[in-house]
Amino acid sequence: MEDLKWWQSGVIYQIYPRSFQDTNGDGIGDLPGIIQRLNHVVRLGIDAIWICPIYPSPMADFGYDVADYCDIAPIFGNLADFDRLIAEAHSRGLRVILDFVPNHTSNQHSWFLESQSSRDNPKRNWYIWKDAGQEGGLPNNWLSHFGGPAWEWDEATKQYYYHSFLKEQPDLNWRNPAVKQAMCDVLRFWLDRGVDGFRVDVLWMLIKDDQFRDNPVNHGYVPSESSYKRLLPLFTANRPEVHEIVAEMRAVLDRYPDRVLIGEIYLPIEELVTYYGRDLKGAQLPFNFQLIQAAWNARSIAEIMDQYEAALPLGAWPNWVLGNHDKARIASRIGEAQARVAAMLLLTLHGTPTIYYGEEIGMKDVPIAPDKVQDPAEKNEPGLGLGRDPERTPMPWDGSLLAGFTIGTPWLPLGPDHASANVAAMCDSDESLLNLYHRLIALRRGNPALTHGIIEAVGVEGNILSYERRQGNDRLAIVLNLGHEPAQVSLPPGRVLLSTHLDRVGEDVDQGVSLRTDEGIIVRVSIEG
Ligand code: NOJ
């Protein structure tokens, strides 16, 4: 059997640090809080945690506006806390992946302050500065992801700078070798501290067209979408030169044993897979967000599975994601009952699964009153449903008033159901979703068919999705009812290893199996003869 790396056989767990565990009563989660809750993650069977940005930041975009790449924001702790986190995680066999935000800095980063200070400052060319266009207008039509033009006028030096996101997040100029050098030094700073890998923010956006050509109009744009979608980002994202940068980052990691480079990339499958890089020397795991974007039915998911497997370059390792801090939570998108089916899907697919904190207890999007909104995406373009606060709310640990998250005022409200839907309550209940996650991960760990095995026989019948994972003689059939009607499914003889309702383990399957509504099962197929 092929030896897999930890990031291939393991399960990754994403922590949004502001919302995981507060220990100092300021209502915001922190590093000591993550340390305090490591045992939850370990009990779940997780292999690696990815922590969203924890660097010093004015928090205009909640940490994705970095003011210093080589330190820890005081609200989260300090470097000594970080070293302790690494040591505590490693002593439990848990790896630590950091968020690396190379596309832009904060406008408060010393590099930008220098760059902005005068046109002949040595760091001027570390960012993307342009003269005004015709008649003093914008240099071109490029748009910001958070609404409005992507160009901000600097009155003192009479030029515009480019920002893909907020004006407080100026884009770095990755065509400048000094920027590359400085950012590779940042990677080394954390690798030397024992970090096991990076999730790289907006990896596909790092390089922009050197001729600054206008982006074409998106004729499919509908006004209920973000205004960013009025144009197609032809000249601002997924430029061919970006792959050289990914390869350079990867080369930095390859100087250290066993590290992983994960890329945040929202692109169609055929483009996404190019980020594995030439000779697989790009990202080891370009995040596959297909399950976030797919319509939740058997046919669309089967199509994605087939397309993705077919598109993977030889030797490339797949991965799957149900949700993250930018997208509506899975339990809100597809409902509580289907969230159990989604868990079984995620943890039986071929490739590395990433779980977003709270998915294991079925956390839902929490409605945020207009005066409580924090996210700039909502503030800048209100009412379009672009806000990301609902999926970033504090983790409910127990049934107490503040859910064991804080003794202060939580920075975002707790969910309305936290008194009953919390980690402690679910630990005590055998049928809970938390227990299902736990059992699925344990099953995965104990069965090479689920980690190493090939995937085959993807089939659809009505709203039933079925597939097999196979390793040597071991054959596991996974059958998922993505619909709300019971169904009868034909299956070869075997025995049930696990069911989403957790009440069919050991059941013999003979001629076939009947699935209840929203039910999934894993069956070990008997070896004939
Ligand atoms: C993607 C991150 O996931 C998101 O939260 C952030 O706002 C943007 N990149 C900008 O860094």
XYZ file of C-alpha atoms and ligand atoms in Angstrom:
540
model
C 0.000 0.000 0.000
C 1.268 3.438 -0.955
C 2.591 5.530 1.926
C 0.496 8.640 2.249
C 1.620 11.941 3.753
C -0.235 13.255 6.797
C -1.991 15.862 4.682
C -3.249 13.103 2.386
C -4.533 10.594 4.911
C -5.537 13.148 7.553
C -8.463 15.425 8.247
C -7.976 19.209 8.469
C -10.006 21.419 10.824
C -10.351 25.162 10.205
C -10.405 27.439 13.244
C -11.675 31.012 13.034
C -9.693 32.244 16.032
C -11.967 35.162 16.989
C -14.782 32.700 17.590
C -13.208 29.572 19.015
C -12.480 30.256 22.697
C -11.932 33.464 24.624
C -9.781 33.262 27.754
C -9.350 36.910 28.749
C -12.949 38.091 28.749
C -12.723 40.523 25.829
C -15.332 38.549 23.894
C -12.814 37.593 21.196
C -11.197 34.175 20.939
C -7.431 33.898 21.432
C -4.449 31.532 21.205
C -4.665 30.354 24.836
C -8.289 29.563 23.995
C -7.262 27.387 21.073
C -4.798 25.589 23.345
C -7.548 25.075 25.917
C -9.767 23.436 23.285
C -7.170 21.301 21.524
C -8.527 18.206 23.213
C -11.884 18.690 21.493
C -10.103 18.639 18.168
C -7.986 15.641 19.127
C -11.016 13.698 20.403
C -12.711 14.329 17.083
C -9.787 12.606 15.382
C -8.399 15.614 13.523
C -4.833 15.598 12.145
C -4.205 19.297 11.487
C -5.689 22.654 12.398
C -5.659 25.606 10.024
C -5.940 28.886 11.889
C -7.241 32.010 10.102
C -4.936 35.064 10.383
C -3.606 35.871 13.852
C -1.123 38.592 12.868
C -1.170 42.214 14.069
C -3.871 43.964 12.087
C -6.226 46.946 12.249
C -8.885 44.248 11.577
C -10.537 46.169 8.742
C -11.056 42.703 7.186
C -10.699 40.765 10.445
C -7.057 39.843 10.093
C -6.858 39.582 6.307
C -5.285 43.043 6.478
C -1.894 42.194 7.938
C 0.213 44.970 9.497
C 3.131 42.719 10.463
C 3.644 39.236 9.065
C 6.043 38.132 11.784
C 4.146 38.736 15.002
C 0.881 37.929 16.765
C -1.974 40.410 17.265
C -2.240 41.318 20.972
C -5.949 40.388 21.001
C -4.873 36.821 20.170
C -1.786 36.685 22.407
C 1.908 36.838 21.629
C 4.697 34.798 20.092
C 5.254 32.901 23.340
C 1.578 31.802 23.256
C 2.094 30.794 19.661
C 5.153 28.691 20.485
C 3.172 27.068 23.261
C 0.338 26.330 20.838
C 2.751 24.647 18.436
C 4.289 22.601 21.249
C 0.899 21.609 22.718
C -0.470 20.699 19.299
C 2.593 18.718 18.269
C 2.684 16.840 21.564
C -0.847 15.625 20.700
C 0.149 14.622 17.177
C -1.685 17.587 15.712
C -0.151 19.721 12.935
C -0.604 23.463 12.661
C -1.295 25.278 9.392
C -1.226 29.071 9.243
C -3.082 31.421 6.951
C -0.652 33.266 4.681
C -1.986 36.472 3.117
C 0.414 37.426 0.321
C -1.836 39.324 -2.090
C -2.208 42.438 0.052
C -1.094 43.972 3.322
C -2.847 46.391 5.619
C -2.452 50.051 4.650
C -0.892 50.307 8.135
C 1.926 47.871 7.286
C 5.270 49.703 7.474
C 5.967 48.636 3.883
C 2.900 50.489 2.655
C 3.505 53.520 4.856
C 6.963 53.783 3.290
C 5.654 53.119 -0.201
C 3.029 55.827 0.207
C 5.441 58.366 1.669
C 6.871 59.532 -1.671
C 7.184 58.518 -5.293
C 10.901 57.890 -4.939
C 10.770 55.850 -1.743
C 12.618 52.534 -2.283
C 9.421 50.663 -1.414
C 7.241 52.638 -3.881
C 7.322 49.725 -6.295
C 6.349 47.192 -3.617
C 2.721 48.089 -4.323
C 0.818 48.789 -7.536
C 0.807 52.537 -8.198
C -0.601 54.145 -11.363
C -1.061 57.621 -12.724
C -4.594 58.861 -13.222
C -6.218 57.873 -16.497
C -7.582 60.225 -19.104
C -9.014 63.474 -17.733
C -7.814 62.605 -14.258
C -10.022 59.506 -14.034
C -9.303 55.989 -12.823
C -6.396 54.103 -14.473
C -8.797 51.416 -15.759
C -12.117 49.724 -14.921
C -10.875 47.178 -12.354
C -13.258 46.602 -9.435
C -12.802 45.811 -5.752
C -14.323 42.616 -4.319
C -15.922 44.682 -1.592
C -17.653 47.199 -3.896
C -16.529 50.192 -5.937
C -13.362 50.712 -7.982
C -10.167 48.865 -7.047
C -8.188 52.113 -7.277
C -7.688 54.585 -4.436
C -6.324 58.076 -5.027
C -3.389 59.211 -2.916
C -3.574 62.982 -2.794
C -0.063 63.476 -1.386
C 1.765 61.641 -4.176
C -0.919 62.128 -6.852
C -1.202 58.523 -7.947
C -3.698 55.686 -7.485
C -2.905 52.419 -5.735
C -4.620 49.132 -6.497
C -6.590 47.118 -3.931
C -8.401 43.888 -4.855
C -10.321 44.121 -1.580
C -10.732 47.108 0.800
C -8.820 50.342 0.280
C -7.242 49.434 3.622
C -5.766 46.359 1.864
C -3.360 47.602 -0.846
C -2.133 44.856 -3.191
C 1.544 43.953 -3.142
C 3.412 44.034 -6.428
C 4.476 40.411 -6.921
C 6.381 41.364 -10.088
C 8.931 42.992 -7.795
C 11.679 40.498 -6.760
C 12.151 42.328 -3.443
C 8.525 41.582 -2.531
C 8.990 37.907 -3.368
C 12.124 37.781 -1.283
C 10.477 39.454 1.712
C 7.434 37.211 1.553
C 9.506 34.039 1.232
C 11.371 35.228 4.337
C 7.997 35.407 6.094
C 7.285 31.789 5.163
C 10.682 30.771 6.534
C 10.085 32.731 9.754
C 7.046 30.557 10.550
C 8.485 27.314 9.173
C 11.462 27.784 11.481
C 8.995 28.140 14.365
C 7.563 24.719 13.537
C 4.538 25.536 11.405
C 3.480 22.546 9.272
C 2.093 24.411 6.310
C 0.107 27.336 4.950
C -3.291 28.010 3.515
C -2.563 30.773 1.037
C -5.184 33.486 0.720
C -6.507 34.222 -2.816
C -3.614 32.393 -4.397
C -5.014 32.771 -7.916
C -5.112 36.550 -7.707
C -1.480 37.402 -6.945
C -0.494 38.662 -10.389
C -2.342 41.266 -12.444
C -2.018 42.091 -16.117
C 1.179 44.078 -16.723
C -0.586 46.117 -19.428
C -3.469 46.995 -17.091
C -6.082 46.164 -19.706
C -9.752 46.741 -18.854
C -11.692 43.711 -17.668
C -14.525 42.698 -20.024
C -18.172 43.214 -19.087
C -19.969 40.192 -17.604
C -23.162 39.945 -19.638
C -24.531 37.404 -17.180
C -24.427 39.868 -14.263
C -27.601 40.243 -12.220
C -27.921 43.287 -9.929
C -28.731 41.138 -6.886
C -25.077 39.996 -6.943
C -22.010 41.767 -5.635
C -21.117 44.706 -7.917
C -17.687 43.076 -8.370
C -19.367 40.592 -10.690
C -20.246 43.278 -13.248
C -16.910 42.494 -14.911
C -15.110 39.254 -15.661
C -11.741 39.263 -13.832
C -9.816 38.286 -16.969
C -6.901 40.638 -16.331
C -6.885 40.681 -12.538
C -6.847 36.990 -11.632
C -5.582 33.589 -12.784
C -2.825 35.147 -14.907
C -0.341 32.635 -16.340
C 2.632 34.143 -14.442
C 1.034 33.283 -11.084
C 2.223 29.696 -11.390
C 5.861 30.793 -11.122
C 5.093 32.369 -7.772
C 3.256 29.311 -6.483
C 6.264 27.193 -7.471
C 8.585 29.586 -5.634
C 6.522 29.349 -2.462
C 6.456 25.586 -2.771
C 10.239 25.514 -3.192
C 10.570 27.365 0.118
C 8.398 24.756 1.860
C 10.237 21.873 0.213
C 13.397 22.857 2.071
C 11.604 21.627 5.206
C 10.401 18.058 5.683
C 6.723 17.214 5.349
C 5.131 20.635 4.947
C 1.974 21.430 2.983
C 0.953 24.290 0.710
C -2.803 24.756 0.394
C -4.263 27.316 -1.980
C -7.518 29.220 -1.710
C -8.715 29.150 -5.316
C -12.222 29.771 -6.621
C -11.993 28.621 -10.226
C -13.716 26.048 -12.431
C -12.279 22.534 -12.061
C -10.161 22.578 -15.225
C -8.454 25.819 -14.121
C -8.248 24.834 -10.465
C -6.184 21.753 -11.179
C -3.500 23.775 -12.966
C -2.497 25.003 -9.493
C -0.966 21.614 -8.705
C 1.741 23.086 -10.878
C 4.100 21.740 -13.472
C 5.442 18.354 -12.262
C 3.185 18.797 -9.228
C 5.502 21.475 -7.910
C 2.707 23.924 -7.129
C 0.166 23.710 -4.305
C -0.246 20.207 -2.892
C -3.876 20.961 -2.106
C -5.564 23.604 -4.257
C -8.790 23.865 -2.249
C -11.683 22.240 -4.047
C -14.801 24.290 -3.257
C -17.125 22.429 -5.625
C -19.330 21.133 -2.788
C -19.845 24.692 -1.570
C -21.016 25.830 -4.970
C -22.950 22.748 -6.122
C -26.695 22.333 -6.135
C -27.349 19.770 -3.385
C -28.668 16.808 -5.349
C -27.296 13.430 -6.343
C -26.833 14.279 -10.010
C -24.821 17.481 -9.555
C -22.591 15.950 -6.913
C -21.944 12.848 -9.014
C -21.039 15.075 -11.948
C -18.591 17.035 -9.827
C -16.998 13.863 -8.500
C -16.516 12.508 -12.006
C -15.257 15.767 -13.475
C -12.847 16.369 -10.631
C -11.360 12.874 -10.664
C -10.990 13.039 -14.447
C -9.296 16.454 -14.324
C -6.741 15.622 -11.619
C -3.211 15.490 -13.015
C -1.453 12.157 -12.586
C -0.299 11.837 -8.987
C -2.233 14.899 -7.762
C -4.070 14.455 -4.475
C -7.744 15.488 -4.266
C -9.452 17.370 -1.429
C -12.971 18.422 -0.433
C -14.521 21.256 1.573
C -18.134 21.850 2.737
C -17.777 25.327 4.149
C -15.513 28.082 5.399
C -15.536 31.545 6.975
C -16.637 33.173 3.705
C -19.648 31.042 2.829
C -23.022 30.169 4.375
C -22.758 27.180 6.696
C -23.600 23.754 5.298
C -26.387 23.111 7.863
C -28.064 26.352 6.802
C -27.641 25.648 3.114
C -29.032 22.121 3.082
C -30.778 21.688 6.445
C -30.024 19.705 9.593
C -31.016 16.302 8.260
C -28.879 16.601 5.140
C -25.940 17.947 7.168
C -25.494 14.378 8.435
C -25.456 13.067 4.868
C -22.957 15.798 3.961
C -20.683 14.659 6.802
C -20.753 11.099 5.479
C -20.042 12.348 1.965
C -17.140 14.577 3.022
C -15.496 11.855 5.071
C -15.853 9.062 2.531
C -14.843 10.927 -0.624
C -11.461 10.372 -2.190
C -9.094 13.044 -0.863
C -8.360 15.209 2.150
C -11.439 16.605 3.920
C -11.413 20.016 5.609
C -13.995 20.634 8.345
C -14.967 24.208 9.290
C -15.240 24.669 13.064
C -18.795 24.080 14.231
C -19.748 21.868 11.281
C -19.311 18.922 13.628
C -22.158 20.217 15.815
C -24.317 21.438 12.936
C -23.786 25.131 13.618
C -26.010 27.294 11.472
C -25.701 30.835 10.171
C -26.703 33.235 12.912
C -28.850 36.199 11.853
C -27.056 39.473 12.588
C -29.083 42.592 13.384
C -28.128 45.565 11.157
C -26.550 47.469 14.052
C -24.403 44.451 14.985
C -22.870 43.919 11.522
C -19.066 43.683 11.583
C -18.132 42.430 8.134
C -17.077 45.103 5.607
C -18.551 42.995 2.791
C -22.018 43.605 4.293
C -21.340 47.181 5.355
C -20.176 48.237 1.887
C -22.974 46.578 -0.058
C -25.792 46.042 2.445
C -28.819 43.875 1.803
C -27.382 41.603 -0.892
C -26.625 38.816 1.567
C -22.860 39.258 1.162
C -22.156 39.521 4.910
C -20.002 36.762 6.398
C -20.698 37.391 10.084
C -23.468 34.723 10.208
C -20.956 31.913 9.606
C -18.320 33.364 11.958
C -20.206 33.330 15.276
C -18.752 31.933 18.530
C -18.498 28.200 19.062
C -21.038 27.037 21.667
C -19.165 24.742 24.030
C -21.819 24.176 26.695
C -25.327 25.098 27.747
C -24.345 28.016 29.996
C -25.440 31.581 29.316
C -22.413 32.481 27.188
C -21.887 28.924 25.968
C -18.490 28.577 27.649
C -17.040 30.775 24.896
C -16.358 33.872 26.989
C -17.153 35.602 30.240
C -17.385 38.918 28.399
C -19.596 40.143 25.578
C -19.127 37.947 22.499
C -17.936 39.970 19.498
C -20.723 38.380 17.440
C -23.910 36.932 18.917
C -24.205 33.279 19.856
C -26.719 31.229 17.883
C -30.299 31.212 19.231
C -30.130 27.433 19.834
C -26.832 27.352 21.708
C -28.421 26.208 24.979
C -29.262 22.853 23.385
C -26.960 22.666 20.338
C -23.502 22.731 21.898
C -20.462 20.515 22.226
C -21.154 19.311 25.781
C -24.755 18.341 25.010
C -23.707 16.500 21.879
C -20.911 14.663 23.675
C -23.584 13.238 25.958
C -25.831 12.062 23.169
C -25.046 8.859 21.275
C -27.021 9.873 18.195
C -25.591 13.381 17.918
C -24.011 14.801 14.792
C -20.824 15.237 16.808
C -20.790 11.533 17.504
C -21.414 10.826 13.822
C -18.394 12.990 12.888
C -16.336 11.196 15.485
C -17.359 7.754 14.214
C -16.838 8.712 10.563
C -13.338 10.017 11.220
C -12.458 6.929 13.249
C -13.776 4.710 10.461
C -11.726 6.644 7.949
C -8.624 6.302 10.059
C -9.154 2.568 10.531
C -9.944 1.692 6.925
C -7.355 2.280 4.215
C -10.146 1.881 1.634
C -11.381 5.295 2.802
C -8.008 7.017 2.804
C -5.918 5.237 0.203
C -8.609 3.491 -1.823
C -9.716 4.356 -5.308
C -13.202 5.677 -5.881
C -15.373 4.029 -8.477
C -18.871 3.106 -9.555
C -20.284 6.556 -8.937
C -23.986 6.138 -9.596
C -27.193 8.132 -9.372
C -30.737 6.815 -9.025
C -33.288 9.506 -8.362
C -31.747 11.409 -5.487
C -29.594 8.515 -4.301
C -25.862 8.929 -4.755
C -23.736 5.822 -4.490
C -20.062 5.053 -4.916
C -17.448 2.604 -3.782
C -14.066 2.966 -2.172
C -11.806 0.041 -2.825
C -8.399 -0.975 -1.521
C -7.119 -4.441 -2.391
C -9.928 -6.864 -1.555
C -11.678 -4.417 0.673
C -14.741 -2.846 -0.896
C -16.854 -0.238 0.849
C -20.116 0.913 -0.694
C -21.423 4.331 0.295
C -25.067 5.047 -0.401
C -26.491 8.476 0.354
C -30.103 9.578 0.191
C -29.892 13.238 -0.724
C -33.640 13.492 -0.862
C -36.500 13.600 1.568
C -38.209 10.402 0.369
C -37.407 6.877 1.527
C -35.832 4.714 -1.167
C -34.990 1.102 -1.930
C -31.483 0.587 -3.345
C -29.925 -2.573 -4.738
C -26.538 -3.466 -3.266
C -24.315 -6.534 -3.245
C -24.426 -8.498 0.035
C -22.483 -7.012 2.910
C -22.674 -5.529 6.384
C -23.371 -1.982 7.508
C -20.315 -0.277 9.044
C -22.014 3.010 9.845
C -25.226 4.876 9.118
C -25.970 8.569 9.465
C -28.698 7.798 12.025
C -26.105 5.687 13.921
C -28.569 2.837 14.459
C -27.755 0.262 11.785
C -24.185 -0.796 12.538
C -23.793 -4.545 11.976
C -27.000 -4.914 9.942
C -26.709 -7.466 7.160
C -27.424 -6.306 3.665
C -28.646 -9.003 1.328
C -30.641 -8.186 -1.778
C -30.547 -4.493 -1.245
C -31.168 -1.890 1.349
C -33.930 0.512 2.210
C -32.858 4.005 3.080
C -34.936 6.328 5.172
C -35.281 9.968 4.184
C -31.983 11.860 4.514
C -30.114 8.687 5.376
C -26.689 7.496 4.334
C -24.937 4.192 4.995
C -21.522 2.661 4.544
C -21.532 -1.051 3.767
C -18.580 -3.395 3.655
C -19.270 -5.598 0.665
C -18.694 -9.316 1.348
C -15.878 -10.963 -0.542
C -17.441 -13.521 -2.869
C -16.474 -17.167 -2.664
C -10.218 35.431 1.207
C -10.497 35.294 2.665
O -10.938 33.986 2.924
C -11.512 36.354 3.016
O -12.036 36.180 4.299
C -10.857 37.693 2.851
O -11.804 38.729 3.063
C -10.260 37.861 1.451
N -9.565 36.692 0.997
C -9.284 38.995 1.423
O -8.117 38.628 2.089
